[in-house]
Amino acid sequence: MTYELHLKDGRILRTRISHPPDRSTYGPAIWRHILRDQLDVAEDEFWACVRDGVKPDRGEPSTPAEALPGEVVHLLITRVGLTEDEVAAMSRDEAVARLQRYWTEGA
């Protein structure tokens, strides 16, 4: 069975789970090849993922805890009429309160 992982940078990591034909175990060389070329991960990162669920850092940006949901941003700009700069300066609570005011007062 082949597994694929699509990364944000456009790469696709592929690995195939199989057993050696003679039912022996993989040697160090093939194991290094799988980690380096198929999984793009260091051995310590691999085991941290397996044992502790710590995903390898693939350079993906993290979403800030206070980030506004895209739908809220869209509504504030297209319905309420705020500018992108005005929305960017708002906290989550301010954005929700502004939408509530728009829906209840129409302003």
mmCIF file of C-alpha atoms in Angstrom:
data_model
loop_
_atom_site.group_PDB
_atom_site.id
_atom_site.type_symbol
_atom_site.label_atom_id
_atom_site.label_comp_id
_atom_site.label_asym_id
_atom_site.label_seq_id
_atom_site.Cartn_x
_atom_site.Cartn_y
_atom_site.Cartn_z
ATOM 1 C CA MET A 1 0.000 0.000 0.000
ATOM 2 C CA THR A 2 1.307 3.457 -0.906
ATOM 3 C CA TYR A 3 0.711 6.441 1.367
ATOM 4 C CA GLU A 4 0.893 10.064 0.228
ATOM 5 C CA LEU A 5 1.244 13.288 2.187
ATOM 6 C CA HIS A 6 0.579 16.530 0.296
ATOM 7 C CA LEU A 7 2.655 19.374 1.735
ATOM 8 C CA LYS A 8 1.802 23.085 1.601
ATOM 9 C CA ASP A 9 4.885 23.771 -0.540
ATOM 10 C CA GLY A 10 3.511 21.530 -3.302
ATOM 11 C CA ARG A 11 5.647 18.462 -2.624
ATOM 12 C CA ILE A 12 4.046 15.066 -2.248
ATOM 13 C CA LEU A 13 5.792 12.605 0.036
ATOM 14 C CA ARG A 14 5.162 8.978 -0.896
ATOM 15 C CA THR A 15 6.056 5.856 0.991
ATOM 16 C CA ARG A 16 5.140 2.262 0.418
ATOM 17 C CA ILE A 17 4.559 -0.155 3.255
ATOM 18 C CA SER A 18 5.846 -3.555 2.294
ATOM 19 C CA HIS A 19 7.990 -6.350 3.651
ATOM 20 C CA PRO A 20 11.273 -7.614 2.255
ATOM 21 C CA PRO A 21 10.681 -10.677 0.042
ATOM 22 C CA ASP A 22 12.464 -13.009 2.439
ATOM 23 C CA ARG A 23 10.501 -11.713 5.468
ATOM 24 C CA SER A 24 13.671 -10.353 7.058
ATOM 25 C CA THR A 25 13.814 -6.884 8.561
ATOM 26 C CA TYR A 26 14.972 -3.754 6.815
ATOM 27 C CA GLY A 27 18.655 -2.950 7.098
ATOM 28 C CA PRO A 28 20.022 0.425 8.194
ATOM 29 C CA ALA A 29 20.600 1.622 4.617
ATOM 30 C CA ILE A 30 17.016 1.100 3.454
ATOM 31 C CA TRP A 31 15.671 2.570 6.701
ATOM 32 C CA ARG A 32 17.764 5.736 6.171
ATOM 33 C CA HIS A 33 16.508 5.891 2.566
ATOM 34 C CA ILE A 34 12.872 5.672 3.691
ATOM 35 C CA LEU A 35 13.299 8.375 6.348
ATOM 36 C CA ARG A 36 15.323 10.714 4.120
ATOM 37 C CA ASP A 37 13.777 10.276 0.675
ATOM 38 C CA GLN A 38 10.244 9.071 1.286
ATOM 39 C CA LEU A 39 9.311 10.702 4.593
ATOM 40 C CA ASP A 40 11.713 13.691 4.574
ATOM 41 C CA VAL A 41 12.283 13.389 8.299
ATOM 42 C CA ALA A 42 15.194 12.793 10.680
ATOM 43 C CA GLU A 43 15.127 9.614 12.745
ATOM 44 C CA ASP A 44 14.586 11.444 16.054
ATOM 45 C CA GLU A 45 11.670 13.388 14.513
ATOM 46 C CA PHE A 46 10.188 10.136 13.209
ATOM 47 C CA TRP A 47 10.278 8.476 16.622
ATOM 48 C CA ALA A 48 8.932 11.599 18.363
ATOM 49 C CA CYS A 49 5.991 11.431 15.968
ATOM 50 C CA VAL A 50 5.448 7.700 16.505
ATOM 51 C CA ARG A 51 5.836 7.728 20.285
ATOM 52 C CA ASP A 52 4.509 11.150 21.252
ATOM 53 C CA GLY A 53 2.403 12.328 18.307
ATOM 54 C CA VAL A 54 4.734 15.289 17.675
ATOM 55 C CA LYS A 55 4.438 16.104 13.993
ATOM 56 C CA PRO A 56 7.657 17.056 12.171
ATOM 57 C CA ASP A 57 8.144 20.733 11.406
ATOM 58 C CA ARG A 58 7.435 21.054 7.703
ATOM 59 C CA GLY A 59 7.739 24.851 7.673
ATOM 60 C CA GLU A 60 4.003 25.425 7.604
ATOM 61 C CA PRO A 61 2.841 28.669 9.162
ATOM 62 C CA SER A 62 0.798 28.316 12.300
ATOM 63 C CA THR A 63 -2.490 30.134 12.753
ATOM 64 C CA PRO A 64 -2.338 32.680 15.568
ATOM 65 C CA ALA A 65 -4.744 31.939 18.419
ATOM 66 C CA GLU A 66 -6.494 35.271 17.888
ATOM 67 C CA ALA A 67 -6.833 34.947 14.114
ATOM 68 C CA LEU A 68 -10.241 35.897 12.777
ATOM 69 C CA PRO A 69 -12.108 33.210 10.849
ATOM 70 C CA GLY A 70 -12.210 33.906 7.110
ATOM 71 C CA GLU A 71 -16.010 34.073 7.085
ATOM 72 C CA VAL A 72 -15.968 36.824 9.742
ATOM 73 C CA VAL A 73 -13.402 38.826 7.766
ATOM 74 C CA HIS A 74 -15.456 38.416 4.588
ATOM 75 C CA LEU A 75 -18.663 39.596 6.289
ATOM 76 C CA LEU A 76 -17.000 42.595 7.902
ATOM 77 C CA ILE A 77 -15.622 43.742 4.559
ATOM 78 C CA THR A 78 -18.487 42.895 2.195
ATOM 79 C CA ARG A 79 -21.551 43.436 4.407
ATOM 80 C CA VAL A 80 -20.477 45.878 7.108
ATOM 81 C CA GLY A 81 -18.260 47.862 4.744
ATOM 82 C CA LEU A 82 -15.069 47.969 6.778
ATOM 83 C CA THR A 83 -11.659 48.186 5.136
ATOM 84 C CA GLU A 84 -9.087 45.404 5.340
ATOM 85 C CA ASP A 85 -6.950 47.594 7.606
ATOM 86 C CA GLU A 86 -9.857 48.193 9.985
ATOM 87 C CA VAL A 87 -10.582 44.471 10.180
ATOM 88 C CA ALA A 88 -6.883 43.607 10.631
ATOM 89 C CA ALA A 89 -6.730 45.897 13.661
ATOM 90 C CA MET A 90 -9.665 44.141 15.409
ATOM 91 C CA SER A 91 -9.480 41.464 18.053
ATOM 92 C CA ARG A 92 -11.752 38.449 17.760
ATOM 93 C CA ASP A 93 -14.121 39.874 20.384
ATOM 94 C CA GLU A 94 -14.265 43.268 18.629
ATOM 95 C CA ALA A 95 -15.000 41.628 15.275
ATOM 96 C CA VAL A 96 -17.828 39.507 16.694
ATOM 97 C CA ALA A 97 -19.295 42.510 18.537
ATOM 98 C CA ARG A 98 -19.182 44.578 15.328
ATOM 99 C CA LEU A 99 -21.012 41.847 13.387
ATOM 100 C CA GLN A 100 -23.618 41.559 16.145
ATOM 101 C CA ARG A 101 -24.172 45.315 16.022
ATOM 102 C CA TYR A 102 -24.584 45.134 12.236
ATOM 103 C CA TRP A 103 -27.142 42.310 12.508
ATOM 104 C CA THR A 104 -29.163 43.865 15.344
ATOM 105 C CA GLU A 105 -28.975 47.572 14.435
ATOM 106 C CA GLY A 106 -28.214 47.403 10.732
ATOM 107 C CA ALA A 107 -25.252 49.709 11.200
#
